[in-house]
Short mmCIF file of C-alpha atoms and ligand atoms in Angstrom, two decimals:
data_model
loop_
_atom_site.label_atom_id
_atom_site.label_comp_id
_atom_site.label_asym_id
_atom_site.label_seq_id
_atom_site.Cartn_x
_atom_site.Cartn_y
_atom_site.Cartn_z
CA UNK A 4 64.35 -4.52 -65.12
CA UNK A 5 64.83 -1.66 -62.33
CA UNK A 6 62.84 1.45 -60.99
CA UNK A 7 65.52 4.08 -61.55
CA UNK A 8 68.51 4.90 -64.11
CA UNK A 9 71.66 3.42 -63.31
CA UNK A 10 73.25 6.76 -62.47
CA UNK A 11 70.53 6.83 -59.92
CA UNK A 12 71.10 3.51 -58.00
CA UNK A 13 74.67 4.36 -57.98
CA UNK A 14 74.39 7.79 -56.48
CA UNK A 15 74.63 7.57 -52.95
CA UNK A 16 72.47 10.36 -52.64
CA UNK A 17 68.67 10.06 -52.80
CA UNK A 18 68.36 13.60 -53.58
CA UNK A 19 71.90 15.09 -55.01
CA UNK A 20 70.75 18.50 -55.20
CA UNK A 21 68.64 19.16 -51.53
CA UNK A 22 71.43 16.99 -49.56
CA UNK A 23 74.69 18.82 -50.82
CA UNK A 24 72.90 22.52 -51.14
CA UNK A 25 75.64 24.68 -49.96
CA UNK A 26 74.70 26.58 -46.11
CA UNK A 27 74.22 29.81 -46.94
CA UNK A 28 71.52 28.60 -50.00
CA UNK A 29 69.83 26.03 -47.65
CA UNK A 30 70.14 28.81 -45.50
CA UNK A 31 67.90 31.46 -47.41
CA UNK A 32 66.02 28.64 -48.80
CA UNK A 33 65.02 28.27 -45.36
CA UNK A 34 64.23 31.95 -44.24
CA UNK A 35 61.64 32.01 -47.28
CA UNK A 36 60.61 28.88 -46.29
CA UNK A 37 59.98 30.14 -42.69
CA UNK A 38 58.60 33.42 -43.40
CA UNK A 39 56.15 31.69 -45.68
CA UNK A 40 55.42 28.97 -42.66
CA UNK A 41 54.76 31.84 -39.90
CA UNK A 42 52.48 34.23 -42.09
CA UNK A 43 50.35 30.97 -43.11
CA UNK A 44 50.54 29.94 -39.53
CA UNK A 45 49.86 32.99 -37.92
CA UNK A 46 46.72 33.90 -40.16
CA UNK A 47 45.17 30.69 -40.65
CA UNK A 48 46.27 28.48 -37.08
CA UNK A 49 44.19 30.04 -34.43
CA UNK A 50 46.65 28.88 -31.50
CA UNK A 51 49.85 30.79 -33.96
CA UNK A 52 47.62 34.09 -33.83
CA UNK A 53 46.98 34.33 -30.09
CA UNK A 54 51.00 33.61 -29.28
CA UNK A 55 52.10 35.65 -31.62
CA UNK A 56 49.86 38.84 -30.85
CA UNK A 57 50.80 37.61 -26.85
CA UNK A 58 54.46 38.23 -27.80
CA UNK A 59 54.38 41.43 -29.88
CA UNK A 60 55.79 39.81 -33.11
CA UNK A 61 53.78 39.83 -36.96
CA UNK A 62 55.37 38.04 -39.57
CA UNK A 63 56.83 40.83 -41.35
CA UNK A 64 59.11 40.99 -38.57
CA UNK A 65 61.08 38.20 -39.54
CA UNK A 66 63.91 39.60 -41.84
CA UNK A 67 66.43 36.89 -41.46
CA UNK A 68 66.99 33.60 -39.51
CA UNK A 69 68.49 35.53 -36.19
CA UNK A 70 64.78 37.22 -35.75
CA UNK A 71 63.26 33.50 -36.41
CA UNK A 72 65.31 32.46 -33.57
CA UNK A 73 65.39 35.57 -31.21
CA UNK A 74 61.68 36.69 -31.53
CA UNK A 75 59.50 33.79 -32.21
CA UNK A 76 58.12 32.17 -29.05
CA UNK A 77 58.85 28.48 -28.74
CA UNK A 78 55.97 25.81 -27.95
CA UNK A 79 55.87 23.10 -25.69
CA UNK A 80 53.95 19.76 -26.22
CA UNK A 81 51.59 21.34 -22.91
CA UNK A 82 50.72 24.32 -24.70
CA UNK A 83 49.04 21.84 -28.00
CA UNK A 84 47.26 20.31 -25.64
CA UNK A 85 45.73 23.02 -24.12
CA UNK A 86 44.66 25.03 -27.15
CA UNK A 87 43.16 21.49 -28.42
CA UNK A 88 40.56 21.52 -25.45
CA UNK A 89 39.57 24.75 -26.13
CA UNK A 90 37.55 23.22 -28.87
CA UNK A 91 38.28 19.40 -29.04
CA UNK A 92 39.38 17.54 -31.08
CA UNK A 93 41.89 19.41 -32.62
CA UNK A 94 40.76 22.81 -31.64
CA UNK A 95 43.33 25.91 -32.43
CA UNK A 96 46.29 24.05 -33.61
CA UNK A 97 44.99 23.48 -36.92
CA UNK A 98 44.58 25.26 -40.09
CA UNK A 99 41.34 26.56 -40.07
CA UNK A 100 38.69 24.79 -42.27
CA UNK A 101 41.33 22.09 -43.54
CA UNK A 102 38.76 18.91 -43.20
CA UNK A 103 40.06 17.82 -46.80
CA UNK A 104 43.58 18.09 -45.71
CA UNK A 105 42.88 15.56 -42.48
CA UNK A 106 44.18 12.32 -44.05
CA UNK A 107 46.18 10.46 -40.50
CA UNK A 108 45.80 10.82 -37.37
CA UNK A 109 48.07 9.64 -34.18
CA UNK A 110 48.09 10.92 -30.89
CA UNK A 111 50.66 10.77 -28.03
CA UNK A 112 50.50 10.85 -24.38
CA UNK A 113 50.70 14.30 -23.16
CA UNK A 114 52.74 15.32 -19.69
CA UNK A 115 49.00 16.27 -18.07
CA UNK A 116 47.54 12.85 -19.21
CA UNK A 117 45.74 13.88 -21.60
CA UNK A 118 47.05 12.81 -24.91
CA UNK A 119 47.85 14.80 -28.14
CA UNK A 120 46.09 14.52 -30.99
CA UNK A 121 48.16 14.64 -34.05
CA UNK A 122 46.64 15.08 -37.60
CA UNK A 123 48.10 15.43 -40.51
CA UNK A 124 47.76 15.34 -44.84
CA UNK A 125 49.30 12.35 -46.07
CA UNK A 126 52.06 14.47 -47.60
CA UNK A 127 53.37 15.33 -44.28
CA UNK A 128 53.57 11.19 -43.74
CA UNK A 129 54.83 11.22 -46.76
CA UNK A 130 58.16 13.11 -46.25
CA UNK A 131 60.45 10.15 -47.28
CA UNK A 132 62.87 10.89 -44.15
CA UNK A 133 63.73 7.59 -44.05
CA UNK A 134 64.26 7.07 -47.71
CA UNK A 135 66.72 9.61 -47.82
CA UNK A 136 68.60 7.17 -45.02
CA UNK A 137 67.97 4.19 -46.69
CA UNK A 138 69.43 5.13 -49.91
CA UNK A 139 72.32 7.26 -48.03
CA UNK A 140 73.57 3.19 -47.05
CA UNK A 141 73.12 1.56 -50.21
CA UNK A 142 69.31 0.21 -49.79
CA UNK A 143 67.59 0.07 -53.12
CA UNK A 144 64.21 -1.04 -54.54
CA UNK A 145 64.95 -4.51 -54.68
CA UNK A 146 65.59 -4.91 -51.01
CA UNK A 147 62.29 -6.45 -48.81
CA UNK A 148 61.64 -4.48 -45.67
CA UNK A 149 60.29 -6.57 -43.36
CA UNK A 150 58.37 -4.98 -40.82
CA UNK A 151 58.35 -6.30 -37.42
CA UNK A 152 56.01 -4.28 -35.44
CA UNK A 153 52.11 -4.73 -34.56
CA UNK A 154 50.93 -1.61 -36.89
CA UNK A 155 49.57 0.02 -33.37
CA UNK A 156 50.20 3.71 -32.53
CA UNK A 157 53.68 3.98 -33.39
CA UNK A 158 53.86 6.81 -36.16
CA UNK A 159 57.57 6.30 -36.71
CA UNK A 160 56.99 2.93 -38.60
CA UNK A 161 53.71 4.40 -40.31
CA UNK A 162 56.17 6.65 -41.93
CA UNK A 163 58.60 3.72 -42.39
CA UNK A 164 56.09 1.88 -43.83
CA UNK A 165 55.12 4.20 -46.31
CA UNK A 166 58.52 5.46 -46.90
CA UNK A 167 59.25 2.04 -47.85
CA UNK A 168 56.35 2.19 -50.38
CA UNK A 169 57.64 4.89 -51.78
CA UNK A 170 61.02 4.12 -52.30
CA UNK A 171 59.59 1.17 -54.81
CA UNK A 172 60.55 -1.90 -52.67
CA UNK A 173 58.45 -5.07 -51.45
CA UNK A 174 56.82 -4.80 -47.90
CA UNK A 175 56.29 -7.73 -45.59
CA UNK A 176 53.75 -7.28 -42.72
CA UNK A 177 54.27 -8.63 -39.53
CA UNK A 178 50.89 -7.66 -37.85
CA UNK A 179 49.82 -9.80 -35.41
CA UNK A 180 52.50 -12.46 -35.39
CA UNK A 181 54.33 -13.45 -32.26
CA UNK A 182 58.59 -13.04 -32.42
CA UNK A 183 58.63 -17.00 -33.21
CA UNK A 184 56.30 -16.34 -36.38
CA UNK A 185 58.09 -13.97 -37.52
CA UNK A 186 61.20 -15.68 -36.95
CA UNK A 187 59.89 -18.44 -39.43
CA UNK A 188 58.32 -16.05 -41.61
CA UNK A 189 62.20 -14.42 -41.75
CA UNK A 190 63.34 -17.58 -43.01
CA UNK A 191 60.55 -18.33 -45.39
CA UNK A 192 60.24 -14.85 -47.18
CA UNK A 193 64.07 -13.78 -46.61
CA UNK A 194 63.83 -10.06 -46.08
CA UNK A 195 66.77 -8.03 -46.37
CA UNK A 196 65.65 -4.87 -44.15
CA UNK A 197 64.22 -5.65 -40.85
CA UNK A 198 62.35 -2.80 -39.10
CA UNK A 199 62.07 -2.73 -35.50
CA UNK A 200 63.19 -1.11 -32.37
CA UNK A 201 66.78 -2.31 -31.12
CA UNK A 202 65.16 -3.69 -27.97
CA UNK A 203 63.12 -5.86 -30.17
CA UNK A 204 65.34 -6.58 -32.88
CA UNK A 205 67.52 -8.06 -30.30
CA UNK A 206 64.48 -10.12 -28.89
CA UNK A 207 63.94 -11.49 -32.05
CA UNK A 208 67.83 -12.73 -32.44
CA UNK A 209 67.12 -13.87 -28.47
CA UNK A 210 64.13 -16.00 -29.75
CA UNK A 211 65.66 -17.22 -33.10
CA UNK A 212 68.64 -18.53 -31.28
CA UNK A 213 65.81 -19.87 -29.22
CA UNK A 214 64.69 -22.12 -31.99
CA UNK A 215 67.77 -22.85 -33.12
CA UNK A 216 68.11 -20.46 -35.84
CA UNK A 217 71.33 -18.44 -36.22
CA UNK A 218 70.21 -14.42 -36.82
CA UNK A 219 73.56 -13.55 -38.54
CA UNK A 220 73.26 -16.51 -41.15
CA UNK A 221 69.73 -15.48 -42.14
CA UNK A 222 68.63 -13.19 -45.21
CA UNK A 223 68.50 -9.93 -43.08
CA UNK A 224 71.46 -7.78 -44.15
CA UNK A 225 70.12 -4.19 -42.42
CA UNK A 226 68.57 -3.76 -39.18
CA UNK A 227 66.52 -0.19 -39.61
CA UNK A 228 65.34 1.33 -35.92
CA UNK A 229 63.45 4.21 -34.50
CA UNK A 230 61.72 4.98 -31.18
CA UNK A 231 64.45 4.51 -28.94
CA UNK A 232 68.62 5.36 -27.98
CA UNK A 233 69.71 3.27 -30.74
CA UNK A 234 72.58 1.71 -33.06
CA UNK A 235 74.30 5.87 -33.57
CA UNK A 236 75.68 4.61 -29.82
CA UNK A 237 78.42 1.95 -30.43
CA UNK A 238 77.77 -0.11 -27.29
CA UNK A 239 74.12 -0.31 -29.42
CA UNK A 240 75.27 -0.61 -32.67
CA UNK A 241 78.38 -3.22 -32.02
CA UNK A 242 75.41 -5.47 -30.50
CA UNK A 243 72.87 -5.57 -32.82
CA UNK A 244 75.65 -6.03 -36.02
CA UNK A 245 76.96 -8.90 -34.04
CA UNK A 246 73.66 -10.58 -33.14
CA UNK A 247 72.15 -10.22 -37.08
CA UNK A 248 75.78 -9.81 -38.73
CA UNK A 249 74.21 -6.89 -40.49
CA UNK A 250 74.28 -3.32 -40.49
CA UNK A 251 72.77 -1.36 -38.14
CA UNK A 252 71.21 2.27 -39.14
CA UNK A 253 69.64 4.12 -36.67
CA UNK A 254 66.90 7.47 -36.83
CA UNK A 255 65.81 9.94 -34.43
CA UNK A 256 62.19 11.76 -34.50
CA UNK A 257 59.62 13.13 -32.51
CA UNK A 258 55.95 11.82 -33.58
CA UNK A 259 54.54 15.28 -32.98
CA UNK A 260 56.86 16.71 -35.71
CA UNK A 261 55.51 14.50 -38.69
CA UNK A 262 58.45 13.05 -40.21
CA UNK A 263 61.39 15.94 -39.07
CA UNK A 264 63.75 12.85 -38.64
CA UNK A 265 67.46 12.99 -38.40
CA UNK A 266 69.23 9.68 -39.47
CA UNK A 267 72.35 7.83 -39.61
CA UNK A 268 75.39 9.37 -41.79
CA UNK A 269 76.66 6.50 -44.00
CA UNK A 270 80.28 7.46 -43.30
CA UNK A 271 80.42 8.98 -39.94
CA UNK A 272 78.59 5.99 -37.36
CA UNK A 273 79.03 8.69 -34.50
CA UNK A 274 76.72 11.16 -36.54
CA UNK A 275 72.88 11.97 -36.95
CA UNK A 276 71.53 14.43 -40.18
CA UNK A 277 68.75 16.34 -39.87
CA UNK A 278 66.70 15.95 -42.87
CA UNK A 279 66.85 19.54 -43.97
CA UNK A 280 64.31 19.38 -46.61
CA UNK A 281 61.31 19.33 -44.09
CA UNK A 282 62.47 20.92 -41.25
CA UNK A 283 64.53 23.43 -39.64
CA UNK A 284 66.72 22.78 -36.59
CA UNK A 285 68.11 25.04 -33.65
CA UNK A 286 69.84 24.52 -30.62
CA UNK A 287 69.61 26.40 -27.91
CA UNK A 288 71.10 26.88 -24.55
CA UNK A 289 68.70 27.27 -21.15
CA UNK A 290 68.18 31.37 -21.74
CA UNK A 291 67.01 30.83 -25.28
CA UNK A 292 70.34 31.60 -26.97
CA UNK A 293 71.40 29.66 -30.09
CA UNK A 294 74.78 28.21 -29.02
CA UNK A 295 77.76 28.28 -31.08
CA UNK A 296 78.66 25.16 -33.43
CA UNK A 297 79.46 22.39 -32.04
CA UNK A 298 77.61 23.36 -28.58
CA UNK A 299 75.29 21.57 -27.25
CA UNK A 300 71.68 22.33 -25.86
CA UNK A 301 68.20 21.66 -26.38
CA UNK A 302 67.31 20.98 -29.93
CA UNK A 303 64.23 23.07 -31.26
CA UNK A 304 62.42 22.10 -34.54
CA UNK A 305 60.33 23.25 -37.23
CA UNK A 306 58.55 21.29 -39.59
CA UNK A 307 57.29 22.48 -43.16
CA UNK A 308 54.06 20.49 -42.38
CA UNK A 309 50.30 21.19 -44.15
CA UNK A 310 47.49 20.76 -41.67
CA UNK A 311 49.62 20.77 -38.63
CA UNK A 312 53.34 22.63 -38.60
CA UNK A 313 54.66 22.95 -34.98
CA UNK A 314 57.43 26.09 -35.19
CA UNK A 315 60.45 26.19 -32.88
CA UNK A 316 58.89 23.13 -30.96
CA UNK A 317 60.75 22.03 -27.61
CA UNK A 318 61.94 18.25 -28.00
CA UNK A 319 63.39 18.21 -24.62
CA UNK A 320 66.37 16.14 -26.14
CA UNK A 321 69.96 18.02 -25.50
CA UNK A 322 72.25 17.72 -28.69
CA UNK A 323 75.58 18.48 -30.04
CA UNK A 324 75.36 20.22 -33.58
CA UNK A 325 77.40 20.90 -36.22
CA UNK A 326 76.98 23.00 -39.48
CA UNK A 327 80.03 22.50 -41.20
CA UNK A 328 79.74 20.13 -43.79
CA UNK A 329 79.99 16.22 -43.68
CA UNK A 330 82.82 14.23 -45.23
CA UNK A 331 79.91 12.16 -46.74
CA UNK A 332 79.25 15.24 -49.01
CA UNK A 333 75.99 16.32 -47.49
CA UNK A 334 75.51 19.85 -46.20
CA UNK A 335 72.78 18.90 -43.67
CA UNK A 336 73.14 19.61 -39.87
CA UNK A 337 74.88 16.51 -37.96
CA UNK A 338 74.46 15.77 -34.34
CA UNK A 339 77.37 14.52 -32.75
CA UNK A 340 76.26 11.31 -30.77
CA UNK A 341 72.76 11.49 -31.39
CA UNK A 342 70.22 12.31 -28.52
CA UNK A 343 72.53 12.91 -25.38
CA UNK A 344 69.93 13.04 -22.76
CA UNK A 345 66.67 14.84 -22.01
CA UNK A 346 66.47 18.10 -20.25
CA UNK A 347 63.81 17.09 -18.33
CA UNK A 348 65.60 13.59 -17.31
CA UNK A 349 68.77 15.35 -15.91
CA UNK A 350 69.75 15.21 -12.85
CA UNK A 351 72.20 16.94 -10.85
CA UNK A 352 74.58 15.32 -7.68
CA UNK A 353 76.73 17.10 -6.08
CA UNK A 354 76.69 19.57 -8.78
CA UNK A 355 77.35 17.09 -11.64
CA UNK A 356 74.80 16.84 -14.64
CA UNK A 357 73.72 13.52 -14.94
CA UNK A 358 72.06 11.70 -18.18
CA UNK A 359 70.72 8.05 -18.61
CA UNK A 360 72.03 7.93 -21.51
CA UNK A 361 75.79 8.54 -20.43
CA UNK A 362 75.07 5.66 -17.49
CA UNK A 363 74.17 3.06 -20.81
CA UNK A 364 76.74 4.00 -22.64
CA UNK A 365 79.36 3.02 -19.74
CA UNK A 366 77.24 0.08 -19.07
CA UNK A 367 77.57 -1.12 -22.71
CA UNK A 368 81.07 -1.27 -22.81
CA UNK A 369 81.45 -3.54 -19.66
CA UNK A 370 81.55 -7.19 -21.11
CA UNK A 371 79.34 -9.89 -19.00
CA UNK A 372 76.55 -7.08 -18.59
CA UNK A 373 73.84 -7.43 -20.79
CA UNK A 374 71.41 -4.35 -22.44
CA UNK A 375 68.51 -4.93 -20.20
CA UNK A 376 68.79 -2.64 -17.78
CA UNK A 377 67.02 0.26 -15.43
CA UNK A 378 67.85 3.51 -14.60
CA UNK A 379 65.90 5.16 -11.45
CA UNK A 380 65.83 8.51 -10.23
CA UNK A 381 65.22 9.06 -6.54
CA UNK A 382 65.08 12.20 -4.27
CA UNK A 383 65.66 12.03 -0.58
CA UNK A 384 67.05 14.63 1.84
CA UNK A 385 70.82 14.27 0.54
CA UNK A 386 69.30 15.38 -3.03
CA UNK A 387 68.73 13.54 -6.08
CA UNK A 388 70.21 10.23 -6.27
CA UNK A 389 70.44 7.29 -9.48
CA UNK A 390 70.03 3.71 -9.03
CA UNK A 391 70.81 1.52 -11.68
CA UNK A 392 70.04 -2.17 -12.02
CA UNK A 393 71.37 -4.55 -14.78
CA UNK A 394 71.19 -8.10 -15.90
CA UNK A 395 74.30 -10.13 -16.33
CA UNK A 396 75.00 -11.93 -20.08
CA UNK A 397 73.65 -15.78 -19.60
CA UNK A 398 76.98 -17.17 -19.93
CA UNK A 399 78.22 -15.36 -16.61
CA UNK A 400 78.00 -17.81 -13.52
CA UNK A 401 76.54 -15.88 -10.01
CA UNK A 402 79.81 -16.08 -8.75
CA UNK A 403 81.76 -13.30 -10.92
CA UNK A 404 78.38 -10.82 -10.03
CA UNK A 405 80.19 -8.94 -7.44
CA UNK A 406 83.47 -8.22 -9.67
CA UNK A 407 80.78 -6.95 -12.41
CA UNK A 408 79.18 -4.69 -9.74
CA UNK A 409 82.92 -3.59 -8.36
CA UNK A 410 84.02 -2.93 -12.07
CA UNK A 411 80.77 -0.98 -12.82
CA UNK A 412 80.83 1.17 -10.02
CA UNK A 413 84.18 2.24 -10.42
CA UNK A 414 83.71 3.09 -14.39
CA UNK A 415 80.86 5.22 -13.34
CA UNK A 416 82.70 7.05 -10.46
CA UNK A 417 85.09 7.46 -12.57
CA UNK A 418 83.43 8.42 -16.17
CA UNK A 419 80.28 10.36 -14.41
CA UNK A 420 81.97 11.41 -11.21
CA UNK A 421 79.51 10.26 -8.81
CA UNK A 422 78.05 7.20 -7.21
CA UNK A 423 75.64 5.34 -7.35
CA UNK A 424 73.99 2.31 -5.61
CA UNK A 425 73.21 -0.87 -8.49
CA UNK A 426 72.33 -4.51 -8.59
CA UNK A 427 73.23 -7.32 -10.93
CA UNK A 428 70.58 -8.90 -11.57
CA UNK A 429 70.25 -13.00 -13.14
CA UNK A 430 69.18 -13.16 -16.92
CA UNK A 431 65.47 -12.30 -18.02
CA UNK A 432 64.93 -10.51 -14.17
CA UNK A 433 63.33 -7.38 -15.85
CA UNK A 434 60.39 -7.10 -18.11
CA UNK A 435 60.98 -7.31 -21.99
CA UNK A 436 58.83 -4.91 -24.26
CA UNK A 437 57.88 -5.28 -27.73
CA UNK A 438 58.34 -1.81 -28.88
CA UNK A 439 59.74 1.14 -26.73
CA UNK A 440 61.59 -0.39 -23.89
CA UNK A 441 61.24 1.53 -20.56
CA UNK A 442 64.45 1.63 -19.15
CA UNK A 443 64.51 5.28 -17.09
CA UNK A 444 62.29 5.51 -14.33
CA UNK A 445 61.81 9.23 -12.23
CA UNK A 446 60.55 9.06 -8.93
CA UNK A 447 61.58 12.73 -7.85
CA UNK A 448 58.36 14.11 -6.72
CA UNK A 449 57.88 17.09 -9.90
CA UNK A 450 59.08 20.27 -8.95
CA UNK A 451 56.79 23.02 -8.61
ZN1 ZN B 512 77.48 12.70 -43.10
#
């Protein structure tokens, strides 16, 4: 007995018709989509109505996809926040008199300290971003997704969760457990999808091997992340499929878009999809300009959300994009590489552009270093300067530490063209985290 037709399960596609919609269709569908999106927002969302009448644009003025980009302000996480304490708790960045249309609510931590309040109908949770992913690499209702977070804050896995649901498989629920429960319960229930972040997912192999278990001979055949630089980075990806001799899929989102993920193309491991069917992606160079294909930038998105759309909102991660289409047959934007950096993580020596991201990646390739590792930003009278500090693998005696630190400092003079000062540190030196590891710290003192 199965959920779908077997024309369906053997599809790689979990929706044929929205993934390989030729550009210039997904194109217009998108301008109507839009227009739709900023007359709704701009009559009904109090915070729309004041920005827009601030910048001198009404809906009608948005004839085609170059006006979207050229004339409609963009929003920053800061400005949310501040039209939510005009009248807490959501205040102006709602649709007005929506209270049947609240179903979730989440909230992150805002740049100020005060947090944002997210709230949304549960057809916005409901946008099956992952499913579209999961199918995309050949995971079907019969798989169990096993869930391996403590159902806390973290919207990505909400959505997970539910996207799971919806796909028609079994859920396990981790809860509460501690990694050696689950490790047991692994073995007891044998999952095929485990969902956690990569940091954790290669805790749990850390602790299994622990115990004696072997990860790679147990039932889990995908490891499914979010919430951090994950498995689209090789260094990431060769890891993890190693440690749980599975396959490692990786998906990028920002919590305050609900759902507007982009996820790992099944035939490209170097490439990230937007899921074009909820959202609408730019990219955008410092002066506001859309850059060229292939170029990269800051990445700007839309969502198609109910209670709560955010429209040309600032994600602060730099991308590389690409419109032409995918050898995997879908017609959805790709991002070369995933998240490159952030713009507001940067930092320039001696006139070189700097990302923590580019110091991992050089990191991960050098064998006898581990993944746990920190990345500090400093500023001092010479101008900004990196310090990076990295455990050793376990099997790597003291002795060979100062070869590691010679080699390491060379492949970053030589990949990022500066130096840096680091420290090899012994195994389990730096703190482990269940979820989101914290692994870039900025001391500058914030610019003015
Ligand atoms: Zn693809």
């Amino acid at each position: 007995m199965q959920l779908y037709s077997d024309k369906a399960y053997s599809s790689p596609y979990w929706n044929e018709y929205l993934e390989t919609m030729p550009r210039q269709q997904l194109d217009q569908l998108h301008l109507r989509r839009l227009q739709k999106l900023i007359k709704y927002a701009y009559e009904n969302i109090p915070m729309y109505g004041d920005l827009y009448d601030k910048a001198g644009v009404k809906p009608e003025d948005i004839k085609t996809l170059d006006d979207f980009a050229e004339k409609i302000p963009l929003i920053d996480k800061p400005d949310l926040v501040k039209y939510q304490s005009y009248d807490p708790p959501f205040g102006g960045t709602i649709v007005k008199d929506s209270e049947d249309y609240l179903t979730f609510y989440f909230q992150t931590s805002g740049t100020t300290g005060t947090p944002l309040k997210e709230i949304g109908y549960y057809r916005d949770m409901l946008s099956t971003g992952w499913v579209f992913k999961w199918w995309a690499h050949g995971i079907r209702p019969k798989d169990v997704f096993y869930f391996a977070f403590p159902f806390g804050t973290f919207m990505a896995f909400w959505c997970a969760y539910y996207d799971a649901v919806a796909l028609g498989s079994q859920v396990i629920t981790a809860g509460g457990l501690n990694t050696e429960q689950r490790v047991k319960q692994i073995q007891e229930l044998k999952p095929t999808v485990l969902v956690a972040t990569p940091t954790y997912a290669m805790r749990i192999a850390e602790v299994a091997r622990e115990m004696g278990v072997d990860p790679a001979q147990t039932s889990i055949k995908y490891i499914t992340s979010a919430g951090e630089q994950g498995y689209v980075v090789q260094t990431i990806r060769d890891a993890a499929e190693k440690a749980w001799g599975a396959k490692a899929i990786d998906l990028y989102g920002l919590s305050d878009l609900w759902g507007s993920t982009s996820w790992h193309c099944p035939s490209n491991a170097d490439r990230m999809h937007l899921t074009e069917s909820i959202a609408y992606g730019l990219v955008l160079d410092d002066n506001g300009n859309v850059m060229p294909d292939g170029g990269k930038g800051e990445f700007i998105l839309t969502n198609y959300a109910t209670v709560m759309p955010l429209i040309k909102y600032r994600t602060h991660d730099v991308v590389e994009w690409h419109k032409e289409a995918c050898d995997c047959g879908r017609t959805w934007l790709w991002l070369r590489d995933g998240v490159l950096g952030r713009t507001d993580q940067m930092v320039t020596i001696k006139g070189t552009n700097v990302y923590p991201t580019a110091i991992q990646g050089i990191i991960g390739n050098i064998d006898g270093l581990s993944e746990h590792l920190e990345i500090h930003f400093d500023s001092g009278e010479g101008g900004d300067s990196v310090s990076v500090k990295v455990e050793a693998e376990p099997d790597i005696a003291t002795d060979k530490y100062d070869a590691l630190k010679e080699k390491l400092s060379e492949d970053l003079r030589y990949r990022i063209g500066v130096g840096m000062k680091m420290e090899i540190l012994p195994p389990k030196s730096l703190p482990r985290y269940e979820l989101k590891a914290k692994r870039v710290f900025d001391h500058r003192e914030k610019k003015k």
